[in-house]
Short mmCIF file of C-alpha atoms in Angstrom, two decimals:
data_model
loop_
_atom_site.label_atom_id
_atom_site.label_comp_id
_atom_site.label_asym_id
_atom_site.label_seq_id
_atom_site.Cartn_x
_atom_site.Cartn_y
_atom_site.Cartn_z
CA UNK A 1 -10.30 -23.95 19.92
CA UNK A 2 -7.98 -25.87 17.16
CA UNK A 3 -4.81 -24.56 16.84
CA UNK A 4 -3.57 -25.03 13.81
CA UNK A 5 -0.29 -25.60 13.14
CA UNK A 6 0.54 -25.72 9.69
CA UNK A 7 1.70 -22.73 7.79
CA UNK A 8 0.04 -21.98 4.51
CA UNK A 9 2.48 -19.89 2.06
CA UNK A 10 1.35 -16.60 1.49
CA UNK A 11 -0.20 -16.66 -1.74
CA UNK A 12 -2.40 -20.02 -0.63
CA UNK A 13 -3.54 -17.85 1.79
CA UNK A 14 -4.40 -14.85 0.11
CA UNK A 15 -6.40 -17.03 -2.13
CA UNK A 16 -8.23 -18.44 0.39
CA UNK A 17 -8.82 -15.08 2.12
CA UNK A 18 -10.46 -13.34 -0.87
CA UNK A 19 -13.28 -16.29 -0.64
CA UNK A 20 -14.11 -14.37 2.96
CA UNK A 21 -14.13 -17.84 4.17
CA UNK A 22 -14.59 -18.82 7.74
CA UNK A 23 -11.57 -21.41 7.75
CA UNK A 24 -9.42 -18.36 5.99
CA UNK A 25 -10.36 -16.23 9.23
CA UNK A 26 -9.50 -19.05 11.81
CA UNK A 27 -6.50 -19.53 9.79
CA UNK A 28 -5.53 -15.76 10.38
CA UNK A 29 -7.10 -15.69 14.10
CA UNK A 30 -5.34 -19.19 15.09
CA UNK A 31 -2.00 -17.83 13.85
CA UNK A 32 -1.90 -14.44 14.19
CA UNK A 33 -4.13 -12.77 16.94
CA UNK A 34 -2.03 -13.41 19.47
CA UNK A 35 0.98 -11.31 17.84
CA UNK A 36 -1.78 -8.53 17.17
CA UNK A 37 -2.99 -8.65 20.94
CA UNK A 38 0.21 -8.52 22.05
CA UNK A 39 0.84 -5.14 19.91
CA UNK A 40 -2.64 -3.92 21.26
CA UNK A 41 -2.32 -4.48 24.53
CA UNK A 42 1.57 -3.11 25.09
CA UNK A 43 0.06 0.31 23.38
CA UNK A 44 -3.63 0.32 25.13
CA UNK A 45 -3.29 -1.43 28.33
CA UNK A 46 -6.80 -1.81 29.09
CA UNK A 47 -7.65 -5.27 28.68
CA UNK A 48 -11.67 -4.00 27.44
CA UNK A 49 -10.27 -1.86 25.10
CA UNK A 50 -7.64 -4.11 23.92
CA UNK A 51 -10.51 -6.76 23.30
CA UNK A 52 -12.16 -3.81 21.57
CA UNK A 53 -9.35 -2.70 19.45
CA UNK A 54 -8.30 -6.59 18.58
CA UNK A 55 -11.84 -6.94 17.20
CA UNK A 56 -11.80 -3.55 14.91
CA UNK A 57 -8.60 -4.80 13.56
CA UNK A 58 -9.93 -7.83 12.09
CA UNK A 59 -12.68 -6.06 10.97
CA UNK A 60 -10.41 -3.98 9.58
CA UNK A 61 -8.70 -6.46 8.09
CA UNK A 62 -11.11 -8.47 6.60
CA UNK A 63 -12.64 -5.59 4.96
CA UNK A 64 -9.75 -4.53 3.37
CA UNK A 65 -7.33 -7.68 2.24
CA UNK A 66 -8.31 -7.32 -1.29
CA UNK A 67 -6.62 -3.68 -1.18
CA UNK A 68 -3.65 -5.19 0.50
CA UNK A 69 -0.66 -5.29 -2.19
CA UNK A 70 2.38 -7.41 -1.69
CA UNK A 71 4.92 -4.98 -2.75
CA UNK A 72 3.69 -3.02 0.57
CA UNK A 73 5.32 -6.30 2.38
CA UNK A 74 4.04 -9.42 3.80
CA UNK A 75 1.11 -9.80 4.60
CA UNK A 76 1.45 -10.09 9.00
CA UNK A 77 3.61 -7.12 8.62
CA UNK A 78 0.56 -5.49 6.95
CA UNK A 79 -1.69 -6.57 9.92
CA UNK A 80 0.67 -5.44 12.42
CA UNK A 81 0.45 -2.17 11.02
CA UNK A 82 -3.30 -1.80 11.38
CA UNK A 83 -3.03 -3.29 14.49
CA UNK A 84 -0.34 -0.96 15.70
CA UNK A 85 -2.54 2.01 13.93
CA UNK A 86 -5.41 1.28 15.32
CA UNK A 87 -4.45 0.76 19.22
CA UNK A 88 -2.68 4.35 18.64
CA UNK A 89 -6.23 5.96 17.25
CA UNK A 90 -7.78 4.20 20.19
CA UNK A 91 -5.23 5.85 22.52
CA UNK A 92 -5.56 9.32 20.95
CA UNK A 93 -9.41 9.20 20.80
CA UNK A 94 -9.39 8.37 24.39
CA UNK A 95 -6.71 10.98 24.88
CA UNK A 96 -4.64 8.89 26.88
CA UNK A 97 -1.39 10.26 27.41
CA UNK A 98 0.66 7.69 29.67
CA UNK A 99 4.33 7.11 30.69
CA UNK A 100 5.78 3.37 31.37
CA UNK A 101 8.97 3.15 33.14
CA UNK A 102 11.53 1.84 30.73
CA UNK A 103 13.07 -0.66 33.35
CA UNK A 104 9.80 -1.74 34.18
CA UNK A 105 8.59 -2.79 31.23
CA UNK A 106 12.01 -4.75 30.17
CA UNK A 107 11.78 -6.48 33.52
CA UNK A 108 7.63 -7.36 32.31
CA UNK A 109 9.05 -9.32 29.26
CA UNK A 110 11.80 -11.19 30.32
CA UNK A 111 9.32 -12.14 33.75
CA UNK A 112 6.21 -12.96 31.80
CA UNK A 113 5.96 -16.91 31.04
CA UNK A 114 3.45 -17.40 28.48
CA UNK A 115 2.68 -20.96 27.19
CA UNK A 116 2.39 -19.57 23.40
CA UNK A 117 6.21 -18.75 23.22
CA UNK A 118 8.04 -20.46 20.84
CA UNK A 119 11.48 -22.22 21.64
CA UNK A 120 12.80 -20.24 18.90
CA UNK A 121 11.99 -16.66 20.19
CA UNK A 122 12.74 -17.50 24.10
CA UNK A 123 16.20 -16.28 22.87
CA UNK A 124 15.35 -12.91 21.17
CA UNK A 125 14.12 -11.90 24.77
CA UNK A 126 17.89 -12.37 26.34
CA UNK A 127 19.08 -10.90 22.98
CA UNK A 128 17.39 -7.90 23.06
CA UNK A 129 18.83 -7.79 26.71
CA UNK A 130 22.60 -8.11 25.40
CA UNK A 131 21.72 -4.43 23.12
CA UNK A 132 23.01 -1.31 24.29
CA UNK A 133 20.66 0.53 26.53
CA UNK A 134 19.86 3.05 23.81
CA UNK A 135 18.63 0.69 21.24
CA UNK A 136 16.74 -1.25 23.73
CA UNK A 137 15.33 1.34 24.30
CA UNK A 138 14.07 2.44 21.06
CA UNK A 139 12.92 -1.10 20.61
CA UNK A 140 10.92 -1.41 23.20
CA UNK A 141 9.47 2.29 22.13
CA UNK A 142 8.82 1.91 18.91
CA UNK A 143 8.31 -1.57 18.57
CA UNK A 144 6.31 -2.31 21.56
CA UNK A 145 4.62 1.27 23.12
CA UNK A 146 3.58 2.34 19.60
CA UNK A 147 5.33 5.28 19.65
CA UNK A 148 6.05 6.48 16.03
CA UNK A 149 9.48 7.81 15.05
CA UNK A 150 8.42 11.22 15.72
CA UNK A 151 6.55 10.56 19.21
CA UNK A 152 9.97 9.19 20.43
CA UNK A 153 11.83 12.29 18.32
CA UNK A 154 9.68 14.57 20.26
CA UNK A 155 9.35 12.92 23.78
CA UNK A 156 12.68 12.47 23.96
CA UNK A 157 14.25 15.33 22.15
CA UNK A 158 16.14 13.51 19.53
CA UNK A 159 16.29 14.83 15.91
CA UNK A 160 13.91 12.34 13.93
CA UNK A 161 17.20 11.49 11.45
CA UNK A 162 18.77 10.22 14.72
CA UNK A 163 15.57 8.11 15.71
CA UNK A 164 15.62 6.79 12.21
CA UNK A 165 19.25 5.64 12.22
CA UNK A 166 19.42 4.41 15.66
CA UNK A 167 16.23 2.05 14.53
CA UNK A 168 18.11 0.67 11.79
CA UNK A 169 21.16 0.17 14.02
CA UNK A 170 19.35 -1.36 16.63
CA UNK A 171 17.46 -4.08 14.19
CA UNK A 172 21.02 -4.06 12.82
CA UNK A 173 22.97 -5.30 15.81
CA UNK A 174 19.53 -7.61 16.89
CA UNK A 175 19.49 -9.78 13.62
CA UNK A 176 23.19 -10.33 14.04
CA UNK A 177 23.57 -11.27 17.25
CA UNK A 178 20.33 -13.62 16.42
CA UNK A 179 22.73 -14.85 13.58
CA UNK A 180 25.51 -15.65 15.99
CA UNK A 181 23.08 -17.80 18.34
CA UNK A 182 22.17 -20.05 15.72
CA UNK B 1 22.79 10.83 -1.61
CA UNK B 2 22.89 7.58 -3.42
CA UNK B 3 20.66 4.19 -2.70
CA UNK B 4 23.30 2.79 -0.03
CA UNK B 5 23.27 6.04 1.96
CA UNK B 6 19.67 6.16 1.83
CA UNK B 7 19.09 2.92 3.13
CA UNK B 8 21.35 3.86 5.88
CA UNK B 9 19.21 6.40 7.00
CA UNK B 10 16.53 4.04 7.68
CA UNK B 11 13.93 4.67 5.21
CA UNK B 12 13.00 1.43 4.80
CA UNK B 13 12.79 0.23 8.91
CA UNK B 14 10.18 3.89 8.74
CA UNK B 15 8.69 1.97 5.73
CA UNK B 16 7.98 -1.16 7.53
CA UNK B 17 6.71 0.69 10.07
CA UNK B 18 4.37 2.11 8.14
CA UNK B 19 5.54 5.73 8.75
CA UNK B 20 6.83 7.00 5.35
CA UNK B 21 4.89 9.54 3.47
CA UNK B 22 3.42 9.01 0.05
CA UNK B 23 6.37 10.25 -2.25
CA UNK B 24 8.81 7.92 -0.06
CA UNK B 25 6.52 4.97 -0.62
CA UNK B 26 6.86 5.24 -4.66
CA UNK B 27 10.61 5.51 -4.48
CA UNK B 28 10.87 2.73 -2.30
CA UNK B 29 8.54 0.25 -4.07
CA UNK B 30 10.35 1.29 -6.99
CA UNK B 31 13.53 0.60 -5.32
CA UNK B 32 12.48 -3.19 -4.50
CA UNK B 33 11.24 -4.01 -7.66
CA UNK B 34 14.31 -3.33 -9.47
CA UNK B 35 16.67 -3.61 -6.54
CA UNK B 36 17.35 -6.92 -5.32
CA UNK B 37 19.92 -5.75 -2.10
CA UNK B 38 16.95 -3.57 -1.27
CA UNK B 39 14.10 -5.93 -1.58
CA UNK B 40 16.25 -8.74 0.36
CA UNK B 41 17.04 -5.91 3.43
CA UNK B 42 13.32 -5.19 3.33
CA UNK B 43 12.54 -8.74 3.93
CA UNK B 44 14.73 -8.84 6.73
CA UNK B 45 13.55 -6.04 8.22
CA UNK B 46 10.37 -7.27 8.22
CA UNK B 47 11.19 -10.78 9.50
CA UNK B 48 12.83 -9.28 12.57
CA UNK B 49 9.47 -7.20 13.33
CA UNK B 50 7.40 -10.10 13.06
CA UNK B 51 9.71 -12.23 15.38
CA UNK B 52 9.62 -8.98 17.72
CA UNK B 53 5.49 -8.95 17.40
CA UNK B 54 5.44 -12.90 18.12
CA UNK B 55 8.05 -12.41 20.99
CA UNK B 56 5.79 -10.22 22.75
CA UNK B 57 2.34 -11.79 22.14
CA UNK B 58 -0.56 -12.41 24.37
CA UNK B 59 -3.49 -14.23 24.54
CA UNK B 60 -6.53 -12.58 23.70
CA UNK B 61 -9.55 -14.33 25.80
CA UNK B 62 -11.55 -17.19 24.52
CA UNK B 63 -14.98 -15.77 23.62
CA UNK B 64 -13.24 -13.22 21.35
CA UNK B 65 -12.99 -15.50 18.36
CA UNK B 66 -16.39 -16.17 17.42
CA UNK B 67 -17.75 -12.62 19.04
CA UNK B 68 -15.10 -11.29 15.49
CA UNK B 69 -16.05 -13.17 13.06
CA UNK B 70 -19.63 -13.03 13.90
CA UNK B 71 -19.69 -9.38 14.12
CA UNK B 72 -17.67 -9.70 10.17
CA UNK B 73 -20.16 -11.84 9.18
CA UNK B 74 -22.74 -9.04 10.89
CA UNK B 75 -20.94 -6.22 8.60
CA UNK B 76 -20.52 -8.41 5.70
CA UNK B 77 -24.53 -8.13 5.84
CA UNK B 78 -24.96 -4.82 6.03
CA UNK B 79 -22.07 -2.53 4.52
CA UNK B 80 -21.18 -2.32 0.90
CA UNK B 81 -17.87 -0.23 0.70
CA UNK B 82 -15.64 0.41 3.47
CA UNK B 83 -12.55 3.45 3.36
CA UNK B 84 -9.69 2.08 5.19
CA UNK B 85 -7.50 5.36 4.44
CA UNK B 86 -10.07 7.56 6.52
CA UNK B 87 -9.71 4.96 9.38
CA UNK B 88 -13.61 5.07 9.70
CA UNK B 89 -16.10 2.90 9.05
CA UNK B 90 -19.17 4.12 6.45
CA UNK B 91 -21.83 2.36 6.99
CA UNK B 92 -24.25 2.27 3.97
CA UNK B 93 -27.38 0.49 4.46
CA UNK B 94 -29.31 -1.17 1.88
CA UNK B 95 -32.88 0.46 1.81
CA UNK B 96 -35.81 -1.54 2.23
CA UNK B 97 -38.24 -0.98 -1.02
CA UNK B 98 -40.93 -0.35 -0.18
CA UNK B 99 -43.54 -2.79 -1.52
CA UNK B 100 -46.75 -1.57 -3.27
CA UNK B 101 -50.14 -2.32 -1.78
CA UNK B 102 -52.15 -4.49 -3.84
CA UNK B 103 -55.57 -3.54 -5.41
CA UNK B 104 -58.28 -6.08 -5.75
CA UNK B 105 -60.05 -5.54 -8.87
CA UNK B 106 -62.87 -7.40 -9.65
CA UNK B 107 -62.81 -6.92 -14.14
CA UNK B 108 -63.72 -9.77 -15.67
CA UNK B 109 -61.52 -10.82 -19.06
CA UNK B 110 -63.25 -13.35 -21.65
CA UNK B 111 -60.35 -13.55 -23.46
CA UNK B 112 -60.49 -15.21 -27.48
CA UNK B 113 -58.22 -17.06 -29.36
CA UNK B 114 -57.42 -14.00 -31.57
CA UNK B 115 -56.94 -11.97 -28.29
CA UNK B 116 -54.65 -14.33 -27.01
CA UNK B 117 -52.61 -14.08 -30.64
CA UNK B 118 -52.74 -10.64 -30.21
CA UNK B 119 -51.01 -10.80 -27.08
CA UNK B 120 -48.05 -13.00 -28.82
CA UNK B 121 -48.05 -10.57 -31.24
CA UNK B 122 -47.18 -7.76 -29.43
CA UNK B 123 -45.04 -9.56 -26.52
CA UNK B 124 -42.76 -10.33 -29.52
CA UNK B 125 -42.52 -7.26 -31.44
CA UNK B 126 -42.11 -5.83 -27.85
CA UNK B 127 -38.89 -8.07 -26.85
CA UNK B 128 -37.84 -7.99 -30.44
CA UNK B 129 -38.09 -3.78 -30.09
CA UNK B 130 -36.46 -4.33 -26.97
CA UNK B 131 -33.31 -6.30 -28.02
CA UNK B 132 -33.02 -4.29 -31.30
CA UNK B 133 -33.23 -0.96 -28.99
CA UNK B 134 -30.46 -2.44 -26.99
CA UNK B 135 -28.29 -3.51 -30.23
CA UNK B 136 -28.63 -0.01 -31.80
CA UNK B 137 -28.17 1.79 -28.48
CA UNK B 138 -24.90 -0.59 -28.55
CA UNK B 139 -23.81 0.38 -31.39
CA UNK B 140 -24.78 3.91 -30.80
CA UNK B 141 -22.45 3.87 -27.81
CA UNK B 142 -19.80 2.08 -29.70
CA UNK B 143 -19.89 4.35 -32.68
CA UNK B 144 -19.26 7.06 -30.51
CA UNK B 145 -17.14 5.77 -28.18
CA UNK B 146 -15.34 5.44 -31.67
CA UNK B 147 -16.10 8.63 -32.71
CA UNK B 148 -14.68 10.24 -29.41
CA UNK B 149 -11.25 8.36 -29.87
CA UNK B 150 -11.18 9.69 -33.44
CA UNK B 151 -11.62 13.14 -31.96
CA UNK B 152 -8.57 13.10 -29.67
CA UNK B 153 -6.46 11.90 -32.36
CA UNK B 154 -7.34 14.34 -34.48
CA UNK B 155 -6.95 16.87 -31.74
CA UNK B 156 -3.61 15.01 -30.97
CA UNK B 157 -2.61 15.27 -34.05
CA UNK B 158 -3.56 18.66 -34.94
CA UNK B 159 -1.15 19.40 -31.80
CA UNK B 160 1.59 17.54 -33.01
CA UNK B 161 1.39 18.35 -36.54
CA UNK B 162 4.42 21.17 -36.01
CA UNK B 163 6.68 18.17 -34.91
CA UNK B 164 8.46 17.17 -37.49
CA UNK B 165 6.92 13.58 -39.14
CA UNK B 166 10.15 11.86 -38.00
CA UNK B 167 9.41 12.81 -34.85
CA UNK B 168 5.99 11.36 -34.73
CA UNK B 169 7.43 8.11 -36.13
CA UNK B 170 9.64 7.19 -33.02
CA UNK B 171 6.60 8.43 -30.92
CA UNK B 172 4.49 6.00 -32.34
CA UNK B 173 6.73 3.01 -33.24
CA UNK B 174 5.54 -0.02 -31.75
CA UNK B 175 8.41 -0.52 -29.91
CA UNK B 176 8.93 2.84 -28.67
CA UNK B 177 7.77 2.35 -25.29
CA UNK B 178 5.62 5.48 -23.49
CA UNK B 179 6.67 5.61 -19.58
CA UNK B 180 4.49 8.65 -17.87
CA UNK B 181 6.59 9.95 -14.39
CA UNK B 182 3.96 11.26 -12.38
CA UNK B 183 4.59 13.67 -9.28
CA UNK B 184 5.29 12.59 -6.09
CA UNK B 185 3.33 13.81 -2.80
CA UNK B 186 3.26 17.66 -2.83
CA UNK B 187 4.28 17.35 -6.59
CA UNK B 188 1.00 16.01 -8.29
CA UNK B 189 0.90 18.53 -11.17
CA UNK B 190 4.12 18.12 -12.14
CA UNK B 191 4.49 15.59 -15.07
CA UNK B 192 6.90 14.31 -17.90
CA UNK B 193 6.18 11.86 -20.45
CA UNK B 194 9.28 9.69 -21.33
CA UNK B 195 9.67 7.78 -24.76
CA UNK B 196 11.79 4.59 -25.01
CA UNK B 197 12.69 2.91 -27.76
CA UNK B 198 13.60 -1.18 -27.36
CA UNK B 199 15.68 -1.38 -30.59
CA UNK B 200 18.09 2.11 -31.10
CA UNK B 201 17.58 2.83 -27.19
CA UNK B 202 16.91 6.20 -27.91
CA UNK B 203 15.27 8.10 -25.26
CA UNK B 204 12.98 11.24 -25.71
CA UNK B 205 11.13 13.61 -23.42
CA UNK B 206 7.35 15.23 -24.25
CA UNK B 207 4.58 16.66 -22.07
CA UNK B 208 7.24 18.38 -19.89
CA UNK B 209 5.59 19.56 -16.86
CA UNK B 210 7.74 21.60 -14.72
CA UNK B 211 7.60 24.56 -12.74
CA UNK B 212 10.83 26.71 -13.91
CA UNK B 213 14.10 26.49 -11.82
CA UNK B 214 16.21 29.10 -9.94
CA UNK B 215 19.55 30.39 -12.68
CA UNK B 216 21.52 27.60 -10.39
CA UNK B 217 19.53 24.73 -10.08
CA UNK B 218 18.70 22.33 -13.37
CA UNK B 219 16.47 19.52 -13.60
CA UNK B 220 18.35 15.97 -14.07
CA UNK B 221 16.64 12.77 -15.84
CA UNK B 222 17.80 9.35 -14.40
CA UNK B 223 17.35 5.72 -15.74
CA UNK B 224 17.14 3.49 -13.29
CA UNK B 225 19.49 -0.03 -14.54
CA UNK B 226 20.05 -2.75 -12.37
CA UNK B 227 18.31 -1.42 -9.45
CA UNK B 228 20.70 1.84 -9.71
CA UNK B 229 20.25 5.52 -11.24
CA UNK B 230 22.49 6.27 -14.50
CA UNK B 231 22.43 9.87 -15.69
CA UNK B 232 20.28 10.23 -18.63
CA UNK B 233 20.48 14.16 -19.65
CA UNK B 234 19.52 17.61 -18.09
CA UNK B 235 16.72 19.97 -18.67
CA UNK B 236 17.18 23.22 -18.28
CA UNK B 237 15.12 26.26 -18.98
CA UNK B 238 17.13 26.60 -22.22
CA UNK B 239 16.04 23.53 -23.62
CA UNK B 240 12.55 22.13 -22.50
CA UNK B 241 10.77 21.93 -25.44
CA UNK B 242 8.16 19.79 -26.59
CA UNK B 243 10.36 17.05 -28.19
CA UNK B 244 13.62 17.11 -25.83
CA UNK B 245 16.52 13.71 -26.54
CA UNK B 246 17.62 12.69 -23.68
CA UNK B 247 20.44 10.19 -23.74
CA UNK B 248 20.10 6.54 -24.76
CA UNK B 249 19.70 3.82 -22.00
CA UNK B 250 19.96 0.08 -22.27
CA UNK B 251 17.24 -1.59 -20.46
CA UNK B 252 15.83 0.74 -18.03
CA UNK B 253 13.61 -0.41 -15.04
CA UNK B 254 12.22 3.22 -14.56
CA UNK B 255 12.70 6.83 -14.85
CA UNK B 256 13.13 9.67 -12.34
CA UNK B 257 14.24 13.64 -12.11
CA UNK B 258 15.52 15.27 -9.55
CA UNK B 259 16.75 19.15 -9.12
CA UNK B 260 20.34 19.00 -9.25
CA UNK B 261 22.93 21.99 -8.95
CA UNK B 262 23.73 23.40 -12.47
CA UNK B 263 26.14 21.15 -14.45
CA UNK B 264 24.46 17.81 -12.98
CA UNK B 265 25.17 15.26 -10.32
CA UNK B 266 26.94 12.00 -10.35
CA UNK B 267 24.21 10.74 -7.47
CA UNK B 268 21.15 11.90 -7.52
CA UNK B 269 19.37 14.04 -4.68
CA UNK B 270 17.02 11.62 -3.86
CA UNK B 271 14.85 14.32 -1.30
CA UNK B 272 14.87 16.51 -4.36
CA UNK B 273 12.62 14.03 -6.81
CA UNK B 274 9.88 15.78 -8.36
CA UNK B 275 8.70 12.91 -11.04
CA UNK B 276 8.73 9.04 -11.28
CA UNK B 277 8.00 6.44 -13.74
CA UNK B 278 8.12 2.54 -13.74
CA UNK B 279 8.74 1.03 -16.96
CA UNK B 280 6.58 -1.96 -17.80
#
């Protein structure tokens, strides 16, 4: 499988997308399904309905890049989000109601070696790690389980304003101790 | 509330996320076309989720490639419209016509030259009834496509005709600019139409659709400059009419009301918008 490792800017790429060509979708699959899978698999866990939900997301996808608008954001952020959507639908159809140890799961990501990682984001792992336990936290909830604002508001008894602001701090403090690293 | 406390809440991390609701959308996408500090933190916010996404990602297995984007090329085949709002696929399948059995028939034609003449004959005057159907049923349409526009603006008109004919001038000046601020979500009948004007600035309100207020509560107009809101009148049940100047703004990006307390606000209540408008 060629990995391709040149970046196309994002409004090459939307032009090549809308002529549904093949190279367009290895483009998007070379660059980008692992980052989806990863989001899958954190929320489903399964690995055969991971595979499953990876594939309805391109499908997904595919079918509907020409709605996609650029003031909604880039266009992997737009992915993520059916990606993230979707694994949650899969979860709720399959009414699977599941609770990770926190710990456990920090202690998965800084353990797991995988050959994909990029120099540049081995440090956002340790970063993450340098956060105060309550933003970690929330990170690793929201950004990784799939829990929305209000799942985490209502699991953990938190008024949703107070999820919402502890997000932003969180991302806050992470983009500038990421700035200090550099 | 103004924009900087708002972004502190975290409106637009829930935005990235994909969890605001409708009404918070159109504010926000509002907000980052006209606000550069906004649309900047927006891209940030979304740079750090994508570094968090490709931080965390997996491998899917190998045969999952080509088992995708044979099974789009599969869909691509069969569906013609997909809803991705109802997060469900509708399949519509093309019907198979069904194809007529044929008859043998065993007539035999000794066609003539003058048969064959007559056949030109009437193929032409056929195609040329054909075309000339077409042209008239055109122009039918056209004529009263035409026809139907006349009617509104007669109608229109016939409305209008108590404003007072200065009135209709800045209405219709080609440089007064029409914005229309629809409703947000929960909010869709609600509607004002705003009038701009490029040259005197002068700002006007018609079509005012608003439910009336408590005695302490007014509605307040904003122009949004610069990526900011600047106080551009009240309405209050006193004077909503049909032809209501507002004050004059210098280059505005778009147009919003809020319910304000009685007397106005110097920020508006941004959870308390009932209308927007982009101007383009």
């Amino acid at each position: 499988m060629l990995k391709t490792k040149i970046k196309i800017p994002e409004d090459e790429l939307l032009l090549l997308l809308k002529n549904n060509s093949e190279m367009a979708f290895n483009y998007l699959y070379d660059n980008y399904s692992s980052a989806l899978y990863g989001i899958i698999k954190n929320i489903v866990i399964d690995p055969d309905r991971s595979k499953d939900v990876l594939q309805d997301t391109f499908i997904k996808i595919w079918k509907n890049k020409a709605s996609y608008d650029s003031i909604k954001g880039t266009f992997f952020t737009w992915m993520l989000n059916i990606a993230r959507n979707s694994a949650i639908d899969s979860n709720r159809s399959k009414h699977v109601k599941y609770k990770i140890q926190f710990e456990e799961r920090i202690v998965d990501q800084v353990n797991k070696l995988d050959g994909n990682l990029k120099i540049e984001t081995i440090g956002l792992k340790e970063t993450i790690l340098k956060l105060r336990p309550e933003y970690q936290e929330i990170l690793n909830y929201v950004y990784l389980q799939g829990y929305t604002q209000q799942d985490f508001s209502d699991n953990f008894n938190i008024p949703l304003g107070t999820v919402k602001t502890r997000t932003r701090a969180a991302l806050s403090e992470l983009r500038t101790l990421l700035r200090e690293n550099l | 509330m103004n924009i900087e406390e708002y972004i502190s809440s975290g409106i637009l991390e829930s935005y990235v996320l994909g969890e605001t609701s409708d009404s918070e959308n159109a504010l926000i996408s509002c907000l980052v076309k006209t606000n550069s500090n906004v649309a900047a933190e927006l891209k940030s916010i979304q740079e750090i989720q994508e570094q968090i996404a490709f931080n965390n990602a997996q491998t899917p297995p190998n045969d999952l490639k080509s088992k995708i984007w044979n099974s789009i090329v599969d869909q691509n085949n069969t569906i013609d419209s997909t809803d991705l709002s109802s997060r469900e696929f509708s399949l519509i399948e093309k019907n198979e016509s069904k194809k007529d059995e044929s008859v043998n028939q065993t007539i035999i034609l000794r066609p003539n030259k003058s048969y064959w003449i007559g056949i030109a004959a009437s193929f032409i005057a056929l195609i040329s009834f054909g075309i000339f159907s077409v042209h008239y049923m055109n122009l039918a349409t056209k004529y009263a496509k035409e026809i139907e526009k006349i009617k509104d603006k007669e109608t229109f008109l016939n409305k209008n005709l108590a404003l007072k004919s200065k009135e209709i001038k800045f209405l219709s000046a080609s440089n007064t600019k029409k914005i229309v601020l629809n409703g947000i979500e929960n909010k869709e009948n609600y509607r004002v139409v705003a009038h701009w004007n490029e040259n005197d600035k002068k700002l006007v309100l018609s079509e005012i659709q608003l439910p009336t207020l408590k005695n302490d509560k007014q509605y307040q107009l904003w122009a949004l400059i610069d990526g900011k809101p600047h106080n551009a009148g009240i309405l209050n049940s006193t004077n909503i009419e049909d032809y209501l100047e507002m004050i004059p703004v210098e280059k505005p990006q778009a147009f919003a009301i809020t319910i304000e307390p009685n007397g106005g606000s110097e920020v508006p209540h941004l959870e308390d918008l009932c209308v927007l408008g982009e101007v383009k």
